[in-house]
């Protein structure tokens, strides 16, 4: 194999596919990036068996062939080479020379035959949305997936299509995040659970451009994202997702309208008194026109008041401050509405059109400072 | 005690003195910052018994007094408060209220009586240089102090004053860094060894301003840095520093003139093949007009050539690439001169006026790629 491409194109491509290289694996071929120049285009591939990424790099193929190179070393070499044309040449013994200007690296590759290609997926069913929208919706929901594997379904996000609505849901047993997106077209109904890891990695690759689209294809076991010159294939999580509709209710006893930034900064301040792992709640007392926030820990105490608009009953309720912060951080509205029922029932932060719903379970508190 | 000061002034002051708060200590009073409002000014103090910092914060003292507060908590609180006036009030039970707008923190302080003040130092002997110069000279030498305590003197830097010359030296047994600074005045001769930790912390506090001066005072056991409204007092390292003059020689067999950036980038590229802890040398072959750099590791090999101007004999010599990189990074010249004798003798990177001298010992190499 012999090929030439510019450093910037190659670096961009390697950075993209490197997202599918596992940190730890016992199969050393999975730690590799495959350079596939057997066809008419230079393709880079990586695949950790759950998630696979393929991208096309512009360049010239002087001699067809393929080679698998250790992803970390290859990325480091490409990154540190001068900003000029890079030539990659392999021989039959898998020795690979990577040259750029007067610098020449020699590393030993692995045979491309051992590499597991992406599963070939029939691309029929698809939806289209902008890269910006997909990147945003992941950011606005990914924080409330479960961080452990106890329940596999909780480690993914529900993507539910119904007509022209895409609903994205994540939950971890303490909170639920729901975002609704209006699509340009109507599509057949569909429900899949996409692994959180896939979404995390894909959001790093997406440009976040409003004018560039992503096509998403579904099959029984896989989801495929196609954008720019890149294809991302991921397994789906199997099983039936939680029935969240029965957890949502529009009844409330108290409705609070509050400036989001003020509330976020106040809760953020309060958390500095809480050491990691310590589960001190922030206690919120709501009365006419006033919200008082208190936290009490071994380190000290904090007490702060915020002006609000209140409808309904007074209430005192405790929350894990981190859960409140996570939700408030990803809401773009300046003023938000919080709906409460009683100190044991979940609170809802949602807009009128329900483009977003954040449900947070309260925590018990016994003593109040 | 009761005082008021702006958040920005207080934060700046706390950030400065926090540099003298030890990370780990068994004496909890050392983890504190003392707010001393017993006099006419608000002073902040921290002291880890080796290094002490005192700074004055502008503000208003409404009731005299003092309190020692946990540095980490205090810094976190000040950092997260709104950008407005902060009021600090203590009562006889050491309970401390820190309020700003509607936010109120309550923490328990420690008695200021337990706090160990900075030693009072007679300030007679002093030299003056700009904050910029001091910050630069620390950056240009601090990397070659020893990172372990086996030889206490190697963990510090020699500050030697002779007439209007300040010479700063650091060495770790494998290399020596020397910088000479011309002072505005002549001073009596003096030699002290300043702990590396002190220099690291002080360089974080220095503004790096060319127009602002630092006064440095010396006593038998201490060094004092005075700048802006801050005083830093540090113990000196006792003992006689190494006689470096006999290690320096101006004889050479080979002189190489090379573009610094090119050489640095080339060695930097080579190191990506070396895993941390692996002691692979970079092998440099110098011939007429050409420097070839090679590295060979379990990962692969690199080979690169650089144009040079050579005087004297050809030579092949091996170096720890990190030591070369450390020195090259802090030299501002575009073209540098490297002086070599033989593969067992140290190389020197120095300018004609010897404003800087970097000595690096070579390493043995047996096989060449």
XYZ file of C-alpha atoms in Angstrom:
738
model
C 0.000 0.000 0.000
C 1.184 3.510 -0.733
C -0.801 6.681 -0.256
C -0.383 10.421 0.188
C -2.646 12.807 2.006
C -2.340 16.122 3.761
C -1.623 16.176 7.463
C -4.776 18.150 8.256
C -7.081 15.749 6.390
C -5.433 12.706 7.890
C -5.418 14.138 11.416
C -9.087 15.010 11.160
C -9.944 11.487 9.997
C -7.824 9.747 12.635
C -9.354 11.915 15.355
C -12.840 10.894 14.239
C -12.348 7.139 14.086
C -10.206 7.105 17.238
C -13.459 7.695 19.164
C -14.364 4.045 18.509
C -11.063 2.670 19.821
C -11.590 1.115 23.269
C -9.320 2.251 26.102
C -8.884 -1.240 27.401
C -9.262 -4.434 25.498
C -7.721 -7.863 25.415
C -7.951 -7.994 21.611
C -5.055 -5.902 20.363
C -6.536 -5.639 16.851
C -9.344 -3.498 18.343
C -6.729 -0.962 19.473
C -5.932 -0.381 15.820
C -7.194 1.923 13.136
C -7.559 0.239 9.760
C -6.363 2.207 6.752
C -8.330 0.699 3.885
C -7.034 1.774 0.483
C -8.242 -1.328 -1.356
C -10.932 0.608 -3.220
C -10.978 4.011 -4.849
C -11.010 6.018 -1.623
C -8.864 6.116 1.490
C -11.052 4.914 4.345
C -10.205 4.881 8.034
C -12.036 2.458 10.305
C -12.201 1.653 13.983
C -14.525 -0.744 15.722
C -14.875 -1.834 19.320
C -17.621 -4.341 18.424
C -20.290 -2.121 20.031
C -19.471 1.030 18.124
C -17.821 1.318 14.731
C -16.769 4.447 12.841
C -15.711 4.770 9.221
C -14.597 7.973 7.543
C -13.166 8.902 4.162
C -9.922 10.893 3.962
C -9.096 12.830 0.820
C -5.797 11.810 -0.701
C -4.134 9.848 -3.423
C -3.758 6.063 -3.530
C -0.541 5.180 -5.373
C -0.703 1.480 -4.552
C -3.785 -0.285 -3.236
C -3.709 -2.146 0.047
C -4.607 -1.966 3.701
C -2.931 -1.941 7.097
C -4.049 -1.792 10.735
C -1.994 0.569 12.914
C -2.028 1.047 16.675
C -4.447 3.948 17.105
C -2.598 5.763 19.870
C 0.808 5.671 18.185
C -0.633 6.515 14.769
C -2.570 9.486 16.186
C 0.517 10.742 18.056
C 2.675 10.493 14.939
C 0.189 12.271 12.689
C -0.386 14.967 15.293
C 3.316 15.748 15.665
C 4.323 15.675 12.000
C 4.847 18.997 10.188
C 1.838 20.498 8.405
C 2.556 19.068 4.973
C 1.875 15.990 2.819
C 2.232 12.673 4.604
C 3.195 9.506 2.744
C 2.300 6.096 4.171
C 3.970 3.029 2.658
C 3.663 -0.577 3.799
C 5.556 -3.660 2.668
C 4.623 -7.341 2.765
C 6.142 -7.725 6.253
C 3.649 -5.113 7.553
C 6.459 -2.616 8.145
C 4.936 0.826 7.724
C 6.861 3.984 6.889
C 5.185 7.280 7.629
C 7.142 10.173 6.146
C 6.623 13.910 6.061
C 9.306 16.334 4.915
C 12.559 14.999 6.405
C 10.900 13.048 9.233
C 10.462 9.301 8.823
C 8.702 7.012 11.295
C 8.784 3.237 11.014
C 6.255 1.127 12.917
C 4.989 -2.414 12.514
C 1.323 -2.712 11.567
C -1.121 -5.602 11.773
C -2.771 -7.376 8.902
C -6.031 -5.774 7.819
C -7.496 -9.268 7.368
C -7.804 -9.627 11.162
C -9.829 -6.436 11.368
C -13.547 -6.710 11.946
C -15.393 -4.522 9.506
C -18.536 -2.620 10.344
C -21.661 -4.742 9.965
C -23.314 -4.014 6.664
C -26.632 -2.392 7.395
C -29.538 -1.975 5.041
C -30.267 1.726 5.080
C -34.014 2.055 4.587
C -35.707 3.663 7.549
C -34.136 7.046 8.245
C -34.745 10.397 9.849
C -32.855 13.609 9.161
C -31.948 16.379 11.600
C -29.222 18.994 11.821
C -25.873 18.208 13.423
C -26.528 21.084 15.806
C -29.839 19.635 16.998
C -28.447 16.147 17.571
C -25.402 17.455 19.435
C -27.608 19.692 21.593
C -30.172 17.027 22.469
C -27.417 14.664 23.562
C -25.880 17.348 25.803
C -29.295 18.152 27.268
C -30.064 14.573 28.311
C -26.863 12.506 28.585
C -26.122 13.533 32.193
C -29.039 11.541 33.590
C -28.157 8.119 32.222
C -27.020 5.667 34.893
C -23.273 5.511 35.439
C -23.257 1.820 36.262
C -24.360 -1.306 34.473
C -26.870 -2.577 37.053
C -29.660 -1.898 34.634
C -28.421 -1.974 31.065
C -31.398 0.012 29.743
C -30.572 2.920 32.055
C -27.124 3.264 30.434
C -28.753 4.261 27.156
C -31.220 6.828 25.900
C -34.615 6.234 24.377
C -35.017 7.674 20.876
C -38.723 7.557 20.123
C -40.155 8.738 16.831
C -43.829 9.436 16.496
C -44.948 11.340 13.405
C -42.785 14.448 13.217
C -41.703 14.276 16.854
C -38.408 12.843 18.095
C -38.491 12.303 21.830
C -35.201 11.629 23.636
C -35.367 10.272 27.181
C -32.779 9.342 29.787
C -33.285 8.279 33.374
C -31.216 6.879 36.227
C -33.782 6.039 38.897
C -33.566 9.454 40.584
C -34.489 11.711 37.677
C -35.790 11.738 34.131
C -34.754 14.051 31.301
C -37.040 14.413 28.294
C -36.499 16.521 25.198
C -38.844 16.785 22.226
C -37.673 17.815 18.787
C -39.909 18.661 15.865
C -38.639 17.041 12.680
C -39.076 18.437 9.195
C -40.960 15.345 8.013
C -43.292 12.685 9.338
C -41.792 9.255 9.910
C -43.185 5.842 10.913
C -43.243 5.212 14.682
C -40.118 3.702 16.167
C -38.513 3.193 19.570
C -34.871 2.315 20.122
C -32.449 2.540 23.043
C -29.047 3.920 22.016
C -26.004 3.253 24.258
C -24.852 6.341 26.169
C -21.261 5.683 25.131
C -22.230 5.907 21.454
C -23.998 9.214 22.057
C -21.081 10.614 24.031
C -18.603 9.742 21.298
C -20.808 10.907 18.450
C -21.407 14.275 20.066
C -17.623 14.788 20.097
C -17.438 14.181 16.344
C -20.484 16.220 15.298
C -19.549 19.686 14.106
C -22.605 21.245 15.724
C -23.322 23.022 12.445
C -26.935 24.147 11.948
C -26.639 23.834 8.158
C -25.258 20.304 8.084
C -27.516 17.306 8.426
C -27.215 13.884 10.008
C -29.161 10.966 8.635
C -30.077 8.353 11.192
C -30.981 4.831 10.031
C -32.476 2.131 12.195
C -32.462 -1.640 11.946
C -33.543 -4.198 14.497
C -30.181 -4.323 16.227
C -28.281 -1.265 15.029
C -28.443 2.481 14.597
C -26.412 4.222 11.906
C -25.475 7.913 11.856
C -24.310 9.320 8.524
C -22.855 12.826 8.222
C -20.077 14.571 6.317
C -17.926 11.679 5.081
C -18.423 9.666 8.232
C -20.559 6.652 9.146
C -21.086 5.636 12.764
C -22.669 2.244 13.440
C -23.705 1.254 16.943
C -25.484 -1.691 18.460
C -28.737 -0.870 20.186
C -29.536 -1.857 23.746
C -32.111 -4.640 23.653
C -35.182 -4.739 25.826
C -38.251 -2.658 26.514
C -37.594 0.849 27.851
C -39.318 2.123 30.995
C -42.901 3.298 30.717
C -42.284 6.894 31.636
C -45.684 8.291 30.724
C -47.188 6.944 33.937
C -44.519 8.768 35.939
C -45.389 12.106 34.418
C -48.298 14.108 35.763
C -49.457 17.622 35.106
C -51.093 18.049 38.541
C -49.339 20.296 41.004
C -49.907 22.089 44.303
C -47.190 24.730 43.917
C -45.829 26.461 40.855
C -42.699 28.582 41.114
C -41.340 30.924 38.452
C -37.698 31.812 39.044
C -34.677 33.276 37.260
C -32.653 30.270 36.151
C -29.196 31.839 36.456
C -29.866 33.086 39.991
C -31.115 29.690 41.124
C -28.229 27.850 39.466
C -25.587 30.115 40.998
C -27.155 29.824 44.431
C -27.241 26.002 44.358
C -23.731 25.934 42.922
C -22.493 28.036 45.859
C -24.229 25.751 48.326
C -22.468 22.654 46.989
C -19.044 23.885 47.981
C -19.946 22.944 51.536
C -20.664 19.362 50.476
C -17.720 17.008 50.144
C -17.867 14.484 47.349
C -19.838 11.379 48.295
C -21.549 13.247 51.118
C -25.277 13.269 50.398
C -26.363 16.525 51.996
C -29.605 17.827 50.500
C -30.297 21.432 49.722
C -33.492 22.412 51.485
C -35.790 24.755 49.651
C -38.570 26.647 51.443
C -41.075 28.280 49.172
C -43.414 30.993 50.369
C -45.062 34.035 48.768
C -42.532 35.759 46.522
C -39.582 34.093 48.226
C -37.487 30.958 47.944
C -35.068 30.245 50.778
C -32.273 27.752 50.131
C -30.341 26.201 52.980
C -27.600 23.640 53.220
C -26.012 22.320 56.344
C -22.911 20.130 56.443
C -20.002 19.283 58.693
C -18.091 22.100 56.980
C -20.600 24.856 57.684
C -23.928 26.179 56.538
C -25.314 28.399 53.823
C -28.535 30.318 53.629
C -29.750 32.375 50.693
C -32.983 33.889 49.454
C -34.211 34.385 45.907
C -37.178 36.370 44.630
C -39.768 34.189 42.904
C -43.347 34.220 41.688
C -45.359 31.567 43.500
C -48.763 30.096 42.795
C -50.405 27.624 45.174
C -49.266 26.279 48.526
C -46.127 26.962 50.536
C -43.785 23.975 50.592
C -40.469 22.842 52.065
C -38.614 20.185 50.059
C -35.079 18.750 49.825
C -33.057 17.882 46.728
C -29.707 16.458 45.798
C -28.125 19.730 44.640
C -26.182 18.021 41.826
C -29.409 16.843 40.162
C -30.817 20.371 40.214
C -27.558 21.802 38.823
C -27.373 19.230 36.006
C -30.883 20.085 34.801
C -30.587 23.863 35.208
C -27.312 23.943 33.267
C -28.887 22.612 30.070
C -32.073 24.706 30.080
C -31.725 27.757 27.852
C -34.746 29.698 29.188
C -34.047 32.722 31.388
C -37.149 32.180 33.521
C -38.180 28.650 34.415
C -41.269 27.083 35.952
C -40.944 24.468 38.680
C -44.007 22.372 39.592
C -44.253 20.713 42.989
C -46.815 18.511 44.714
C -45.500 17.564 48.148
C -42.110 16.889 49.810
C -42.239 13.197 48.801
C -43.321 13.663 45.189
C -41.083 14.455 42.232
C -40.713 18.027 41.043
C -40.959 18.941 37.397
C -39.090 21.665 35.561
C -40.827 22.090 32.223
C -41.755 24.700 29.683
C -45.333 25.267 28.570
C -44.885 23.476 25.246
C -43.100 20.598 27.014
C -40.098 20.851 24.699
C -38.257 19.874 27.840
C -39.294 18.078 31.006
C -36.859 17.447 33.845
C -38.245 15.307 36.660
C -36.242 15.152 39.886
C -37.098 13.041 42.920
C -36.778 14.848 46.257
C -34.744 13.491 49.164
C -35.760 13.150 52.779
C -34.405 15.594 55.280
C -34.831 15.391 59.012
C -33.237 18.431 60.584
C -33.320 21.923 59.241
C -30.641 24.464 60.100
C -14.040 41.170 64.081
C -16.049 42.782 61.346
C -14.796 43.874 57.962
C -15.993 44.676 54.468
C -14.064 44.335 51.231
C -14.839 43.793 47.601
C -14.984 40.269 46.264
C -12.267 40.918 43.674
C -9.788 42.336 46.209
C -10.458 39.551 48.669
C -10.247 36.814 46.042
C -6.957 38.183 44.751
C -5.514 38.230 48.270
C -6.752 34.763 49.201
C -5.358 33.350 45.953
C -1.943 34.812 46.761
C -1.585 33.570 50.316
C -3.153 30.177 49.488
C 0.129 29.360 47.719
C 1.729 28.930 51.145
C -0.929 26.522 52.422
C 0.468 22.971 52.456
C -1.520 20.229 50.705
C -0.922 17.765 53.460
C -0.158 18.502 57.040
C -0.904 17.062 60.436
C -1.238 20.553 61.948
C -4.693 21.739 60.982
C -3.857 25.362 61.816
C -1.418 25.364 58.871
C -4.324 24.611 56.531
C -5.787 27.953 57.508
C -5.506 31.469 56.231
C -5.308 34.062 58.992
C -7.346 37.209 58.532
C -5.574 39.749 60.680
C -7.588 42.924 61.215
C -6.005 43.835 64.529
C -4.156 46.807 63.070
C -5.123 49.466 60.586
C -5.038 47.199 57.530
C -6.653 43.910 56.578
C -3.837 41.398 56.262
C -4.073 37.824 55.019
C -1.414 35.332 56.087
C -0.504 31.748 55.402
C 2.536 29.868 56.552
C 3.670 26.269 56.126
C 6.756 26.862 58.329
C 9.070 26.774 55.274
C 7.263 29.395 53.252
C 5.098 32.242 54.533
C 3.077 34.772 52.564
C 1.417 37.951 53.800
C -0.626 40.327 51.695
C -2.732 43.393 52.348
C -6.329 43.532 51.120
C -8.046 46.863 50.664
C -11.214 47.169 52.688
C -12.792 48.609 55.777
C -12.340 47.328 59.316
C -15.499 47.980 61.334
C -14.379 45.998 64.373
C -10.810 44.890 65.003
C -9.959 41.238 65.441
C -8.573 38.174 63.758
C -9.668 34.702 62.710
C -8.054 31.692 61.007
C -10.240 30.033 58.353
C -9.731 26.768 56.484
C -7.999 27.922 53.295
C -9.767 25.613 50.876
C -13.271 26.342 52.141
C -12.594 30.063 52.444
C -11.201 30.240 48.901
C -14.171 28.262 47.520
C -16.662 30.531 49.255
C -15.023 33.760 48.119
C -14.685 32.433 44.567
C -18.364 31.527 44.300
C -19.879 34.620 45.906
C -21.418 37.283 43.656
C -19.156 40.110 42.489
C -20.027 42.583 45.223
C -18.996 43.661 48.725
C -18.319 40.818 51.127
C -18.823 41.206 54.875
C -16.972 38.937 57.303
C -18.113 38.881 60.923
C -16.827 36.674 63.735
C -18.114 36.212 67.265
C -16.375 35.094 70.442
C -17.216 31.427 69.695
C -15.214 31.704 66.425
C -18.380 31.372 64.371
C -17.753 33.287 61.163
C -20.457 34.700 58.902
C -19.483 35.528 55.361
C -22.251 37.430 53.581
C -22.620 38.914 50.143
C -25.937 40.180 48.767
C -28.507 37.614 49.917
C -26.048 34.750 50.375
C -24.835 33.934 53.866
C -22.239 31.304 54.745
C -21.509 30.252 58.297
C -18.314 28.366 59.113
C -16.353 27.813 62.303
C -12.893 29.380 62.366
C -9.871 28.775 64.540
C -8.322 31.158 66.995
C -5.707 33.426 65.432
C -3.579 32.981 68.569
C -2.618 29.477 67.420
C -1.341 30.830 64.126
C 2.384 31.034 63.577
C 3.286 34.428 62.225
C 6.001 35.028 59.680
C 9.414 35.354 61.279
C 10.325 39.004 61.580
C 13.271 39.630 59.313
C 15.599 42.592 59.371
C 15.470 43.978 55.877
C 18.892 45.423 55.181
C 20.612 43.665 52.296
C 18.438 43.834 49.217
C 18.511 43.639 45.452
C 15.854 44.921 43.082
C 14.722 43.441 39.767
C 11.534 43.501 37.725
C 8.742 40.998 38.356
C 9.107 39.964 34.735
C 12.795 39.131 35.092
C 12.350 37.122 38.273
C 9.415 35.168 36.852
C 11.356 34.451 33.650
C 14.554 33.354 35.342
C 12.620 30.916 37.524
C 10.874 29.420 34.470
C 14.191 29.147 32.632
C 15.915 27.156 35.385
C 13.362 25.458 37.664
C 12.971 22.345 35.476
C 16.447 21.081 36.303
C 16.180 20.956 40.076
C 16.063 17.417 41.468
C 12.568 16.014 41.989
C 13.539 13.987 45.050
C 15.025 14.828 48.416
C 18.136 12.608 48.198
C 20.309 15.678 48.060
C 18.561 18.619 49.680
C 20.755 21.179 47.889
C 19.654 19.890 44.494
C 16.020 20.687 45.339
C 16.854 24.382 45.425
C 18.423 26.976 43.162
C 21.587 28.930 43.756
C 21.104 32.706 43.714
C 24.568 34.212 43.533
C 25.149 37.953 43.476
C 28.494 39.347 42.394
C 28.635 43.072 41.633
C 25.814 43.804 39.235
C 25.381 40.161 38.181
C 22.748 37.800 39.541
C 23.533 34.213 38.595
C 20.804 31.591 39.045
C 21.820 27.920 38.906
C 19.942 24.642 39.165
C 21.238 21.117 38.699
C 20.010 17.571 39.200
C 23.092 15.427 38.534
C 22.361 15.013 34.825
C 22.294 18.642 33.722
C 22.974 22.181 34.851
C 21.018 25.326 33.979
C 22.660 28.708 34.438
C 21.176 32.132 33.784
C 22.895 35.471 34.308
C 21.009 38.692 34.850
C 22.518 42.147 34.834
C 21.151 44.208 37.707
C 20.694 47.965 37.683
C 23.037 48.436 40.667
C 26.079 46.837 42.234
C 25.531 44.805 45.376
C 27.782 43.062 47.899
C 28.598 39.420 47.050
C 26.170 36.818 48.335
C 25.284 33.171 47.755
C 22.064 31.546 48.910
C 20.155 28.391 47.978
C 16.396 29.025 47.648
C 13.983 26.060 47.891
C 12.480 25.109 44.513
C 9.018 25.007 46.073
C 9.322 28.650 47.104
C 10.362 29.645 43.589
C 7.543 27.648 42.011
C 4.939 29.274 44.231
C 6.348 32.783 43.911
C 6.402 32.580 40.132
C 2.654 31.866 40.244
C 2.047 35.039 42.246
C 4.337 37.378 40.305
C 2.437 39.426 37.749
C 5.258 39.192 35.220
C 5.034 42.942 34.760
C 8.172 44.618 33.354
C 7.380 47.892 35.122
C 6.850 46.446 38.586
C 9.768 45.631 40.829
C 10.504 42.950 43.386
C 12.841 43.660 46.270
C 14.711 40.628 47.538
C 16.201 40.707 51.041
C 18.591 38.159 52.475
C 19.400 37.094 56.000
C 21.418 34.155 57.217
C 18.490 31.758 57.166
C 15.782 33.462 55.141
C 15.008 35.156 51.868
C 12.247 37.756 51.614
C 10.491 38.830 48.409
C 8.545 42.097 48.557
C 6.296 43.227 45.720
C 2.941 44.941 45.280
C 1.352 44.591 48.717
C 2.768 41.125 49.287
C 5.644 39.757 51.348
C 6.952 36.224 50.824
C 9.340 34.825 53.413
C 11.110 31.525 52.830
C 13.717 29.541 54.655
C 16.932 29.003 52.745
C 18.477 25.581 52.169
C 21.574 25.318 54.347
C 24.908 24.003 53.112
C 27.475 24.787 50.476
C 26.229 24.619 46.891
C 28.091 22.563 44.268
C 31.217 24.034 42.728
C 29.947 24.297 39.201
C 32.772 26.384 37.762
C 34.999 23.340 37.509
C 32.319 21.497 35.507
C 32.164 24.251 32.905
C 34.694 24.360 30.122
C 34.905 26.419 26.984
C 36.931 23.811 25.038
C 35.113 21.937 22.334
C 35.737 19.681 19.357
C 32.466 20.305 17.520
C 30.299 23.387 17.323
C 26.843 23.145 15.783
C 24.595 26.070 14.862
C 21.003 25.001 14.395
C 17.486 26.427 14.208
C 16.050 25.959 17.698
C 12.433 25.446 16.672
C 13.330 22.787 14.101
C 15.479 20.885 16.575
C 12.871 21.116 19.326
C 10.051 19.883 17.088
C 12.149 17.018 15.814
C 13.097 15.799 19.298
C 9.518 16.288 20.448
C 8.302 14.045 17.599
C 10.859 11.409 18.495
C 9.675 11.181 22.096
C 6.260 9.918 21.121
C 7.878 6.550 20.483
C 9.215 6.467 24.039
C 6.864 5.320 26.763
C 7.147 7.041 30.105
C 9.870 5.574 32.277
C 11.544 3.991 29.243
C 15.012 5.488 28.923
C 15.563 5.393 25.165
C 18.162 7.928 24.057
C 17.894 10.039 20.959
C 21.024 9.487 18.889
C 22.419 12.487 17.101
C 24.926 12.118 14.257
C 26.607 15.332 13.239
C 28.434 15.695 9.935
C 29.059 18.564 7.531
C 25.887 20.611 7.198
C 23.724 17.823 8.520
C 22.373 16.539 11.828
C 20.644 13.169 11.783
C 18.425 12.281 14.730
C 17.363 8.691 15.377
C 15.338 6.974 18.018
C 14.572 3.315 18.282
C 12.120 1.802 20.707
C 9.855 -1.210 21.082
C 7.116 0.891 19.468
C 9.013 1.754 16.298
C 11.744 3.998 15.014
C 12.142 7.558 13.819
C 14.784 9.113 11.635
C 15.017 12.770 10.690
C 17.609 15.139 9.280
C 18.122 18.822 9.995
C 20.315 21.353 8.208
C 23.037 22.767 10.441
C 26.286 24.703 10.310
C 29.093 22.572 11.705
C 32.592 23.503 12.816
C 35.111 20.876 13.889
C 34.846 17.095 14.036
C 31.978 14.788 13.139
C 30.409 13.179 16.204
C 27.726 10.700 17.178
C 26.230 11.196 20.660
C 23.132 10.094 22.604
C 20.912 12.172 24.900
C 17.852 11.769 27.084
C 15.407 13.584 24.785
C 13.501 15.112 27.707
C 16.600 16.971 28.909
C 17.159 18.452 25.448
C 13.493 19.468 25.185
C 13.472 21.105 28.640
C 16.455 23.309 27.751
C 15.377 24.157 24.203
C 11.902 25.202 25.381
C 13.223 28.021 27.564
C 15.801 29.459 25.162
C 14.426 32.460 23.276
C 17.104 32.581 20.534
C 16.081 31.432 17.051
C 19.520 30.030 16.261
C 21.459 28.244 18.973
C 25.019 27.001 19.332
C 25.726 23.556 20.717
C 29.263 22.712 21.811
C 30.420 19.098 21.988
C 33.669 17.372 22.951
C 33.142 13.602 22.687
C 30.302 11.074 23.225
C 31.115 10.784 26.942
C 31.509 14.476 27.725
C 28.696 16.935 28.469
C 27.337 19.140 25.727
C 26.801 22.838 26.240
C 24.083 25.014 24.766
C 25.144 28.603 25.358
C 25.041 32.028 23.799
C 28.178 34.055 23.159
C 27.654 36.378 26.127
C 26.862 33.366 28.345
C 23.581 34.880 29.457
C 22.503 31.253 29.460
C 24.414 28.002 29.722
C 22.647 24.640 29.600
C 24.907 21.666 30.270
C 23.525 18.202 29.496
C 25.308 14.909 30.137
C 25.111 12.412 27.258
C 23.907 8.822 27.723
C 25.506 5.641 26.477
C 24.025 3.887 23.500
C 25.054 0.516 22.207
C 23.035 -0.272 19.112
C 22.165 2.141 16.373
C 19.199 1.676 14.119
